[in-house]
PDB file of C-alpha atoms in Angstrom:
ATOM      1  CA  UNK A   1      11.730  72.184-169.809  1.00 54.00           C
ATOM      2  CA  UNK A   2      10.608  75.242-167.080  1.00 63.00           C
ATOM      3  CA  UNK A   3       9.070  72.279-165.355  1.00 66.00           C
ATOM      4  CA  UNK A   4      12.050  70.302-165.183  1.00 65.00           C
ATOM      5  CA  UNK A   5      13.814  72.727-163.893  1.00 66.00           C
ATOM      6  CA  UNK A   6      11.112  73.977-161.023  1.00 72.00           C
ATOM      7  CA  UNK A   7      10.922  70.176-160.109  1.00 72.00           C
ATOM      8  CA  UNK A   8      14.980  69.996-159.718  1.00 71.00           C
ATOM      9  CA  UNK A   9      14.967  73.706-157.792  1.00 73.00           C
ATOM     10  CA  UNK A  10      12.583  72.011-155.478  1.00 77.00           C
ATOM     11  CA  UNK A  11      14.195  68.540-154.797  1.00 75.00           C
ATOM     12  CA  UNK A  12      17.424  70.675-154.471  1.00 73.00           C
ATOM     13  CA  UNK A  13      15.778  73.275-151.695  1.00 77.00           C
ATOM     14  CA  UNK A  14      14.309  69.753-150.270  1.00 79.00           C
ATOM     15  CA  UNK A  15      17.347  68.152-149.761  1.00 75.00           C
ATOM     16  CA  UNK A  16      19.226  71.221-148.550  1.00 75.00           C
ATOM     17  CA  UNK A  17      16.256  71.317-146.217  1.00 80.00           C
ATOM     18  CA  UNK A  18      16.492  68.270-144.446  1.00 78.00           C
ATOM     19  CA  UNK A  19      20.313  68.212-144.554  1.00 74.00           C
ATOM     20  CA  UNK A  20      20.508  71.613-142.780  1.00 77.00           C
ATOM     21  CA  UNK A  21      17.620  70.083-139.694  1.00 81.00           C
ATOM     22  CA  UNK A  22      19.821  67.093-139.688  1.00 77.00           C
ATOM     23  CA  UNK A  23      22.697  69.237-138.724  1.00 74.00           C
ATOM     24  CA  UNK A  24      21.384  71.406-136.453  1.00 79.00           C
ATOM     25  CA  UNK A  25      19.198  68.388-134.385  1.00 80.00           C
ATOM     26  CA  UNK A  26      22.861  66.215-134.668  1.00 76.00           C
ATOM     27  CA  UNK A  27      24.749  69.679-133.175  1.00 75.00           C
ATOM     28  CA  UNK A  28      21.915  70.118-130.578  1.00 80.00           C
ATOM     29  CA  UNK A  29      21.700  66.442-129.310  1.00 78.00           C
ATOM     30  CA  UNK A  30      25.767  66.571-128.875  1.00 75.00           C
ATOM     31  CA  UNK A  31      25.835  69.966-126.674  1.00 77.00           C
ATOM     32  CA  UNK A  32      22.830  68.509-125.001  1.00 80.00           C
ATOM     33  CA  UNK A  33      25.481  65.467-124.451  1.00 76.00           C
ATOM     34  CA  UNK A  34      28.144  67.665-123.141  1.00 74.00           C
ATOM     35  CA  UNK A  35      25.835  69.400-120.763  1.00 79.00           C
ATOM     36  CA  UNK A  36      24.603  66.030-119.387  1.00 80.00           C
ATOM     37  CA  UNK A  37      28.148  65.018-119.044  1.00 75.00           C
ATOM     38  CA  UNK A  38      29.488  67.986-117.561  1.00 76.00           C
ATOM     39  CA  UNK A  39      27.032  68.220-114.337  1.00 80.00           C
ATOM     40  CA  UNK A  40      27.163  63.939-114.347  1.00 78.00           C
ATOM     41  CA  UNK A  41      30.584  64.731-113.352  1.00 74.00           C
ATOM     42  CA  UNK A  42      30.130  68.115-111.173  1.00 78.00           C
ATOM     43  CA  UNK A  43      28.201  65.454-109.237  1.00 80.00           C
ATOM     44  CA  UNK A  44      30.313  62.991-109.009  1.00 76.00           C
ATOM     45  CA  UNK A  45      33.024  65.671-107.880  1.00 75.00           C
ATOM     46  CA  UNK A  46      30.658  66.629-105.345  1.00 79.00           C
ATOM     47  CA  UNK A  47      29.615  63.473-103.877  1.00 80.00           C
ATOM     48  CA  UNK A  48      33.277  62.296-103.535  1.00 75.00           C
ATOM     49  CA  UNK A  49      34.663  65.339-101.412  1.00 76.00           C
ATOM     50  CA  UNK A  50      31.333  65.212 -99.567  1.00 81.00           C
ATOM     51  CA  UNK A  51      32.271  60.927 -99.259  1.00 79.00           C
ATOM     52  CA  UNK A  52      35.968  61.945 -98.043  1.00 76.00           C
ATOM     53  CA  UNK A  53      34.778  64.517 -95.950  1.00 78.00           C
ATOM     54  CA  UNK A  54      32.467  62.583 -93.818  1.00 82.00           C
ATOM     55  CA  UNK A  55      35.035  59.153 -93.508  1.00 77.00           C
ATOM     56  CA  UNK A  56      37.769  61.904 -92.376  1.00 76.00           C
ATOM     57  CA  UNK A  57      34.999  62.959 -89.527  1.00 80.00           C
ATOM     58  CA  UNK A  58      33.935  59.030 -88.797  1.00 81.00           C
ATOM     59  CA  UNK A  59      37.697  58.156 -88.442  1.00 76.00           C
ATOM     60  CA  UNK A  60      38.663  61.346 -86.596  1.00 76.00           C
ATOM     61  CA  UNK A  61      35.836  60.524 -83.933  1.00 81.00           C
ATOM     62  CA  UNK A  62      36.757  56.368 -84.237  1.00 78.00           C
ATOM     63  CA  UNK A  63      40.505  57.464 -83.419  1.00 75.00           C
ATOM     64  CA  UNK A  64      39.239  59.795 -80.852  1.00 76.00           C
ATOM     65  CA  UNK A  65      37.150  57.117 -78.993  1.00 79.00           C
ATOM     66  CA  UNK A  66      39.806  54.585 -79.455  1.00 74.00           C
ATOM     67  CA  UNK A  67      42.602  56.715 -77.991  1.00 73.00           C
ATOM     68  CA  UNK A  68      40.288  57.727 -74.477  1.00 78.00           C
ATOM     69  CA  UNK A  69      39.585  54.028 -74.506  1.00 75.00           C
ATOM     70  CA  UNK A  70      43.108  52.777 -74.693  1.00 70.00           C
ATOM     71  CA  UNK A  71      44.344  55.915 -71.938  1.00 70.00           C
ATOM     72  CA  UNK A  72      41.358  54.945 -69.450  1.00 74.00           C
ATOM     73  CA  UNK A  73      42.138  51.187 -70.038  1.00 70.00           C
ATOM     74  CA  UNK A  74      45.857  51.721 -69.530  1.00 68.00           C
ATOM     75  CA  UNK A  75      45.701  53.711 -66.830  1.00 68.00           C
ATOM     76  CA  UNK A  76      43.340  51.446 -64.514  1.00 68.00           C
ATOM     77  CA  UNK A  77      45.730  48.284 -66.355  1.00 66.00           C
ATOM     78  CA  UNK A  78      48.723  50.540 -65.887  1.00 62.00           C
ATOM     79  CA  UNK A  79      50.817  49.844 -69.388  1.00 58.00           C
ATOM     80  CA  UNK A  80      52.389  52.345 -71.744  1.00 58.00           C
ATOM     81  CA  UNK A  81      50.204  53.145 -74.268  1.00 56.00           C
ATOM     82  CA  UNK A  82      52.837  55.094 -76.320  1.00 61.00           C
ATOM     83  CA  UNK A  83      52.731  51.730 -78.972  1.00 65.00           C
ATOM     84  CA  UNK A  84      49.125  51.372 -78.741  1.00 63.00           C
ATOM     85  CA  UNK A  85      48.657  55.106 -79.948  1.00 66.00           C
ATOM     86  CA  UNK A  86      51.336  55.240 -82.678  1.00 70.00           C
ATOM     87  CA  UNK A  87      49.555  52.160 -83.617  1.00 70.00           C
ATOM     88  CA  UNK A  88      46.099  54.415 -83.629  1.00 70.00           C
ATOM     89  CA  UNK A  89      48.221  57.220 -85.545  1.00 73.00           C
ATOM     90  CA  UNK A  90      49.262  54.787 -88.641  1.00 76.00           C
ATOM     91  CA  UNK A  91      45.862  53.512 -89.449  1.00 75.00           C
ATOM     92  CA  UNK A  92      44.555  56.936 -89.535  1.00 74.00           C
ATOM     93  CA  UNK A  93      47.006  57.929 -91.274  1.00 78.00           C
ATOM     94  CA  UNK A  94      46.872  55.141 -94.209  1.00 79.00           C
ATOM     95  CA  UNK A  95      42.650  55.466 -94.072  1.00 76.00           C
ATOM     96  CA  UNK A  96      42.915  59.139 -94.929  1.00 75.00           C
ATOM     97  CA  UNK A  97      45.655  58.415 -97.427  1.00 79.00           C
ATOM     98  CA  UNK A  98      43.602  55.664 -99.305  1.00 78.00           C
ATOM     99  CA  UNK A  99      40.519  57.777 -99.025  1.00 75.00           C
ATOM    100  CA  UNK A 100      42.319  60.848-101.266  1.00 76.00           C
ATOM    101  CA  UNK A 101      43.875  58.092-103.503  1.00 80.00           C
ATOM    102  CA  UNK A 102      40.502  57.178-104.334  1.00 77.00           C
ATOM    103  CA  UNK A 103      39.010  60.604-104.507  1.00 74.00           C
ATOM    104  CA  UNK A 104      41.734  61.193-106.837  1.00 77.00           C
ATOM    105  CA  UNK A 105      41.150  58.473-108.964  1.00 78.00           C
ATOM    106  CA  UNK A 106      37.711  58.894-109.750  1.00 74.00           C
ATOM    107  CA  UNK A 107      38.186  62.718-110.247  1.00 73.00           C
ATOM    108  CA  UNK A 108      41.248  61.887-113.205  1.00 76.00           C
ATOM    109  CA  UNK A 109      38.367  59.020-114.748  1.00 76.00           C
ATOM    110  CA  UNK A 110      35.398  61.278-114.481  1.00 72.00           C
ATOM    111  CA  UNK A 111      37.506  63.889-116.098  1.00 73.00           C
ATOM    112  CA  UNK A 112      39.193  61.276-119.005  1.00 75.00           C
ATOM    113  CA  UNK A 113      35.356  60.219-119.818  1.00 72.00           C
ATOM    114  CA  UNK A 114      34.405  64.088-120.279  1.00 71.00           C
ATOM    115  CA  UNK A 115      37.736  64.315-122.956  1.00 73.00           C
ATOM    116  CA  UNK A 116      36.521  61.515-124.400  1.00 73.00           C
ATOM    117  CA  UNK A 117      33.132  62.459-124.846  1.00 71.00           C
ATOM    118  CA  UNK A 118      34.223  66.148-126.093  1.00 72.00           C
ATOM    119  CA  UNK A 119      36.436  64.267-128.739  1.00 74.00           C
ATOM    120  CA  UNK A 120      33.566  62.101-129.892  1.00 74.00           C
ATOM    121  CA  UNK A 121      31.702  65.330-130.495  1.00 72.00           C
ATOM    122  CA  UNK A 122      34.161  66.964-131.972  1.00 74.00           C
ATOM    123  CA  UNK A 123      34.370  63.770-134.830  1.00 74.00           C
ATOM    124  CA  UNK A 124      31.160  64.342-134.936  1.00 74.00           C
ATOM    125  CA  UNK A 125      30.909  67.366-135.718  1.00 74.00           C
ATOM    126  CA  UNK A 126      33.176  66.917-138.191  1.00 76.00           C
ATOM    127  CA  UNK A 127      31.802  64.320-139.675  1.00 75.00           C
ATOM    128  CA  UNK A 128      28.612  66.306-140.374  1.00 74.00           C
ATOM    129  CA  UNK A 129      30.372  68.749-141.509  1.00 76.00           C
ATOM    130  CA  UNK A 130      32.253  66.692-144.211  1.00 77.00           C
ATOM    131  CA  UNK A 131      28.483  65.244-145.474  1.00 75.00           C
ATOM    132  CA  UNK A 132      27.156  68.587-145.702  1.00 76.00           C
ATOM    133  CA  UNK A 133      29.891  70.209-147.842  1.00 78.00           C
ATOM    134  CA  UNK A 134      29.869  66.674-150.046  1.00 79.00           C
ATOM    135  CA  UNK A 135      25.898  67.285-150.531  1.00 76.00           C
ATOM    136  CA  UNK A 136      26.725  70.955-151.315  1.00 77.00           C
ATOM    137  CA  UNK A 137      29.112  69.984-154.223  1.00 79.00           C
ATOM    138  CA  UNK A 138      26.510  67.213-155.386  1.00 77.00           C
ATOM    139  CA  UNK A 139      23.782  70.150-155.400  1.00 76.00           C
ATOM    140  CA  UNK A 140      26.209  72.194-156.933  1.00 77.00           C
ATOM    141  CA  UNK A 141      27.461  69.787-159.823  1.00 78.00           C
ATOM    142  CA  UNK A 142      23.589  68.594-160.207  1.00 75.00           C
ATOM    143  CA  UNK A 143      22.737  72.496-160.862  1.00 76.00           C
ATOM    144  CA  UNK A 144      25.127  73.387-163.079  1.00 78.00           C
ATOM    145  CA  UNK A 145      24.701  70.120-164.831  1.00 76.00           C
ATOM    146  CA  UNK A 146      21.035  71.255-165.076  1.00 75.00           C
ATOM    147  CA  UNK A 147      21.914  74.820-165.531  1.00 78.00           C
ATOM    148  CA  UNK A 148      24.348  73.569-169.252  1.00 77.00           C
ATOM    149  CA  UNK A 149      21.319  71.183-170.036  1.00 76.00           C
ATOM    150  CA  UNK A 150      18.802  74.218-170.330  1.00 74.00           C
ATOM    151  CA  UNK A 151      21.687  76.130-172.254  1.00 77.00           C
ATOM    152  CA  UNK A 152      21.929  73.737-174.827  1.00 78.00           C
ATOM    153  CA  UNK A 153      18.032  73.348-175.670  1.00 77.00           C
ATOM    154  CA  UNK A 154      18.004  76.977-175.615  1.00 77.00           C
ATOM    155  CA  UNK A 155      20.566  77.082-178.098  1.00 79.00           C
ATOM    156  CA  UNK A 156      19.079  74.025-180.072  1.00 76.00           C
ATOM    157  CA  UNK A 157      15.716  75.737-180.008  1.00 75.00           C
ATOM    158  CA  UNK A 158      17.226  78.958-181.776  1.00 78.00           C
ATOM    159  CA  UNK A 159      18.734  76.792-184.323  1.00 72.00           C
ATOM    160  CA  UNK A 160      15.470  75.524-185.256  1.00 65.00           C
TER     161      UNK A 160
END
């Protein structure tokens, strides 16, 4: 009967054993996940400002050229050039606008995958969470199952 019992002790430990690495490699590989994610998207931040940034500059100095062009050719043509540079004004205008309406956009995605990702761990975690406490009450039930086994053939060996 002592044998029994050492043998269940150790397939109990065992089992605890490899639950408990389970948990912690499953809790490691998720932060390692958010970490990823999070500088993935500090990147992505980063290149888009950097991306807005230098198509403000290239249509700053593309307005600027235009705008000398148009003056020098109107004055040797000699026409107004108050249309052509209102004109000039608009598209730069709706460029820079569409530019920060896309910067925008990808910031509020970038930021909807990292809440997505942060819920998935989160289930996750929860999830593991949930298996370890059901293999806790399984060890638990098998020991004391064990535990009223070895009570009763104690008692039936000091009847007879």
């Amino acid at each position: 009967m002592h044998v029994v019992v050492v043998v269940v002790v150790v397939v109990v430990v065992v089992v605890v054993v490899v639950v408990v690495v389970v948990v912690v490699v499953v809790v490691v590989a998720e932060v390692v996940v958010v970490v990823v994610v999070e500088v993935v998207v500090e990147v992505v931040v980063v290149v888009a400002v950097v991306v807005v940034v230098v198509v403000v500059v290239v249509v700053v100095v593309v307005v600027v050229v235009v705008v000398k062009v148009v003056v020098v050719v109107a004055v040797v043509v000699e026409v107004v050039i108050v249309d052509v540079v209102v004109v000039v004004v608009v598209v730069v205008v709706v460029v820079v606008v569409v530019v920060v309406v896309v910067v925008v956009v990808v910031v509020v995605v970038v930021e909807v995958v990292v809440v997505v990702v942060v819920v998935e761990v989160v289930v996750v975690v929860v999830v593991v969470v949930v298996v370890v406490v059901e293999v806790v009450v399984v060890v638990a039930v098998a020991v004391a199952a064990l535990q009223d086994q070895y009570l009763r053939m104690i008692k039936w060996e000091k009847v007879t």
